[in-house]
mmCIF file of C-alpha atoms in Angstrom:
data_model
loop_
_atom_site.group_PDB
_atom_site.id
_atom_site.type_symbol
_atom_site.label_atom_id
_atom_site.label_comp_id
_atom_site.label_asym_id
_atom_site.label_seq_id
_atom_site.Cartn_x
_atom_site.Cartn_y
_atom_site.Cartn_z
ATOM 1 C CA MET A 299 0.000 0.000 0.000
ATOM 2 C CA ALA A 300 2.798 2.406 0.870
ATOM 3 C CA LEU A 301 4.480 1.785 -2.462
ATOM 4 C CA GLY A 302 1.187 2.328 -4.271
ATOM 5 C CA LEU A 303 0.516 5.573 -2.396
ATOM 6 C CA PHE A 304 4.012 6.776 -3.208
ATOM 7 C CA GLY A 305 3.414 5.944 -6.880
ATOM 8 C CA VAL A 306 0.127 7.852 -6.869
ATOM 9 C CA SER A 307 1.794 10.878 -5.272
ATOM 10 C CA LEU A 308 4.479 10.904 -7.965
ATOM 11 C CA LEU A 309 2.255 10.153 -10.960
ATOM 12 C CA MET A 310 -1.002 11.947 -10.148
ATOM 13 C CA ALA A 311 0.051 15.404 -11.274
ATOM 14 C CA PRO A 312 2.128 14.680 -14.389
ATOM 15 C CA GLY A 313 -0.178 11.898 -15.621
ATOM 16 C CA PRO A 314 -1.198 10.190 -17.800
ATOM 17 C CA VAL A 315 -4.127 8.576 -16.047
ATOM 18 C CA ALA A 316 -3.092 5.125 -17.332
ATOM 19 C CA ALA A 317 0.139 5.425 -15.329
ATOM 20 C CA LEU A 318 -1.958 5.408 -12.147
ATOM 21 C CA LEU A 319 -3.317 1.913 -12.789
ATOM 22 C CA LEU A 320 -0.372 0.055 -11.251
ATOM 23 C CA PRO A 321 -0.081 2.218 -8.103
ATOM 24 C CA ILE A 322 -3.831 2.040 -7.527
ATOM 25 C CA ALA A 323 -3.734 -1.728 -8.055
ATOM 26 C CA LEU A 324 -0.950 -1.968 -5.450
ATOM 27 C CA ILE A 325 -3.086 -0.062 -2.963
ATOM 28 C CA GLY A 326 -6.044 -2.356 -3.626
ATOM 29 C CA ILE A 327 -3.900 -5.481 -3.371
ATOM 30 C CA GLY A 328 -2.470 -4.264 -0.072
ATOM 31 C CA ILE A 329 -5.922 -3.689 1.365
ATOM 32 C CA GLY A 330 -7.283 -6.960 -0.004
ATOM 33 C CA VAL A 331 -4.399 -9.058 1.256
ATOM 34 C CA CYS A 332 -4.614 -7.635 4.778
ATOM 35 C CA TRP A 333 -8.343 -7.251 5.310
ATOM 36 C CA ALA A 334 -9.339 -10.912 5.663
ATOM 37 C CA PHE A 335 -6.477 -11.633 8.061
ATOM 38 C CA ILE A 336 -7.270 -8.607 10.197
ATOM 39 C CA ALA A 337 -10.939 -9.575 10.443
ATOM 40 C CA GLN A 338 -10.032 -13.190 11.218
ATOM 41 C CA ARG A 339 -7.563 -12.150 13.929
ATOM 42 C CA ILE A 340 -10.141 -9.879 15.573
ATOM 43 C CA MET A 341 -12.870 -12.508 15.566
ATOM 44 C CA THR A 342 -10.664 -15.365 16.770
ATOM 45 C CA GLY A 343 -9.338 -13.158 19.564
ATOM 46 C CA ALA A 344 -12.806 -12.434 20.924
ATOM 47 C CA LYS A 345 -13.769 -13.802 24.308
ATOM 48 C CA PRO A 346 -16.463 -16.481 24.326
ATOM 49 C CA GLY A 347 -19.847 -14.811 24.029
ATOM 50 C CA GLU A 348 -18.392 -11.620 22.508
ATOM 51 C CA GLU A 349 -18.018 -12.886 18.938
ATOM 52 C CA ASN A 350 -20.878 -10.709 17.659
ATOM 53 C CA ILE A 351 -19.393 -7.593 19.230
ATOM 54 C CA ALA A 352 -16.027 -8.360 17.633
ATOM 55 C CA ALA A 353 -17.620 -8.933 14.220
ATOM 56 C CA VAL A 354 -19.538 -5.648 14.382
ATOM 57 C CA SER A 355 -16.452 -3.771 15.556
ATOM 58 C CA VAL A 356 -14.666 -4.593 12.289
ATOM 59 C CA ALA A 357 -17.219 -2.666 10.222
ATOM 60 C CA THR A 358 -17.460 0.117 12.818
ATOM 61 C CA VAL A 359 -13.711 0.694 12.843
ATOM 62 C CA GLN A 360 -13.653 0.589 9.029
ATOM 63 C CA GLN A 361 -16.327 3.289 8.776
ATOM 64 C CA ALA A 362 -14.610 5.446 11.408
ATOM 65 C CA GLY A 363 -11.324 5.047 9.528
ATOM 66 C CA ILE A 364 -12.949 6.177 6.292
ATOM 67 C CA ALA A 365 -14.394 9.249 8.020
ATOM 68 C CA PHE A 366 -11.127 10.185 9.728
ATOM 69 C CA GLY A 367 -9.172 9.513 6.532
ATOM 70 C CA ALA A 368 -11.443 11.806 4.522
ATOM 71 C CA ALA A 369 -11.146 14.542 7.137
ATOM 72 C CA PHE A 370 -7.361 14.158 7.252
ATOM 73 C CA ALA A 371 -7.152 14.259 3.436
ATOM 74 C CA GLY A 372 -9.159 17.489 3.463
ATOM 75 C CA LEU A 373 -6.832 19.014 6.063
ATOM 76 C CA VAL A 374 -3.746 18.022 4.072
ATOM 77 C CA ALA A 375 -5.247 19.355 0.838
ATOM 78 C CA ASN A 376 -6.117 22.678 2.465
ATOM 79 C CA THR A 377 -2.725 22.930 4.150
ATOM 80 C CA SER A 378 -0.967 22.258 0.851
ATOM 81 C CA GLY A 379 -2.652 25.282 -0.682
ATOM 82 C CA LEU A 380 -5.963 24.072 -2.056
ATOM 83 C CA ASP A 381 -7.783 26.550 0.191
ATOM 84 C CA ASP A 382 -6.296 29.353 -1.950
ATOM 85 C CA GLY A 383 -8.603 28.372 -4.787
ATOM 86 C CA LEU A 384 -8.537 25.969 -7.675
ATOM 87 C CA ASN A 385 -5.482 27.061 -9.550
ATOM 88 C CA LEU A 386 -3.021 24.692 -11.197
ATOM 89 C CA SER A 387 -0.215 25.050 -8.656
ATOM 90 C CA SER A 388 -2.451 24.392 -5.631
ATOM 91 C CA ILE A 389 -4.021 21.361 -7.326
ATOM 92 C CA LEU A 390 -0.581 19.945 -8.175
ATOM 93 C CA ARG A 391 0.613 20.411 -4.585
ATOM 94 C CA ALA A 392 -2.506 18.745 -3.185
ATOM 95 C CA ALA A 393 -2.203 15.887 -5.710
ATOM 96 C CA PHE A 394 1.266 15.186 -4.331
ATOM 97 C CA TRP A 395 0.775 15.786 -0.610
ATOM 98 C CA VAL A 396 -2.559 14.039 -0.008
ATOM 99 C CA PRO A 397 -1.373 10.522 -0.988
ATOM 100 C CA THR A 398 2.072 11.176 0.506
ATOM 101 C CA ALA A 399 0.501 11.988 3.882
ATOM 102 C CA PHE A 400 -0.968 8.487 4.064
ATOM 103 C CA ILE A 401 2.254 6.537 3.362
ATOM 104 C CA ALA A 402 3.237 6.310 7.034
ATOM 105 C CA ALA A 403 0.020 4.493 8.040
ATOM 106 C CA PRO A 404 0.524 1.255 6.052
ATOM 107 C CA LEU A 405 4.226 1.219 6.927
ATOM 108 C CA ALA A 406 3.424 1.538 10.625
ATOM 109 C CA ALA A 407 0.659 -1.065 10.370
ATOM 110 C CA GLY A 408 3.040 -3.519 8.719
ATOM 111 C CA ILE A 409 5.696 -3.031 11.370
ATOM 112 C CA ILE A 410 3.170 -3.269 14.209
ATOM 113 C CA GLY A 411 1.605 -6.382 12.674
ATOM 114 C CA MET A 412 4.944 -8.143 12.335
ATOM 115 C CA ARG A 413 5.824 -7.214 15.905
ATOM 116 C CA LEU A 414 2.495 -8.484 17.239
ATOM 117 C CA ASN A 415 2.971 -11.791 15.402
ATOM 118 C CA LEU A 416 6.394 -12.223 16.969
ATOM 119 C CA VAL A 417 5.049 -11.441 20.430
ATOM 120 C CA ALA A 418 2.129 -13.854 19.939
ATOM 121 C CA ARG A 419 4.470 -16.656 18.892
ATOM 122 C CA LYS A 420 6.743 -16.128 21.888
ATOM 123 C CA SER A 421 4.069 -15.706 24.552
ATOM 124 C CA THR A 422 1.434 -18.370 23.924
ATOM 125 C CA GLY A 423 2.482 -20.056 20.733
ATOM 126 C CA TYR A 424 1.255 -18.995 17.354
ATOM 127 C CA PRO A 425 -2.558 -19.227 17.430
ATOM 128 C CA TYR A 426 -2.856 -20.743 13.953
ATOM 129 C CA GLU A 427 -0.356 -23.571 14.397
ATOM 130 C CA GLN A 428 -1.771 -27.021 14.743
ATOM 131 C CA SER A 429 -0.735 -28.942 17.790
ATOM 132 C CA GLU A 430 1.746 -31.741 17.321
ATOM 133 C CA GLN A 431 -0.242 -34.294 19.296
ATOM 134 C CA THR A 432 -0.334 -37.782 17.854
#
């Protein structure tokens, strides 16, 4: 996702639109690859009797993330000069800075996810490993 966002930030302004297909595909692949595992991890980590709450929380957090992401994108666009009006230079700055501002999030999520997997393996054993009982 971070690589795709970086590609969008570099290619959005100069174009052509077809050049954005690969970066946008990378973003979509990153989301698609992670989403099922995140939802599975949340639901398998729920306490007995709280499975429904965990399942609903996935959609709730997704919707809150979309709302906060849209608000943050608007702040970045305005800060980069889009609040001065729709002129070419402000649009080009916003086209670069809005996707660039989101690069840190998938990088941090990847690092945190790898760290959590290592901690889970060390503390209680990896939850998805099958036991070696015969």
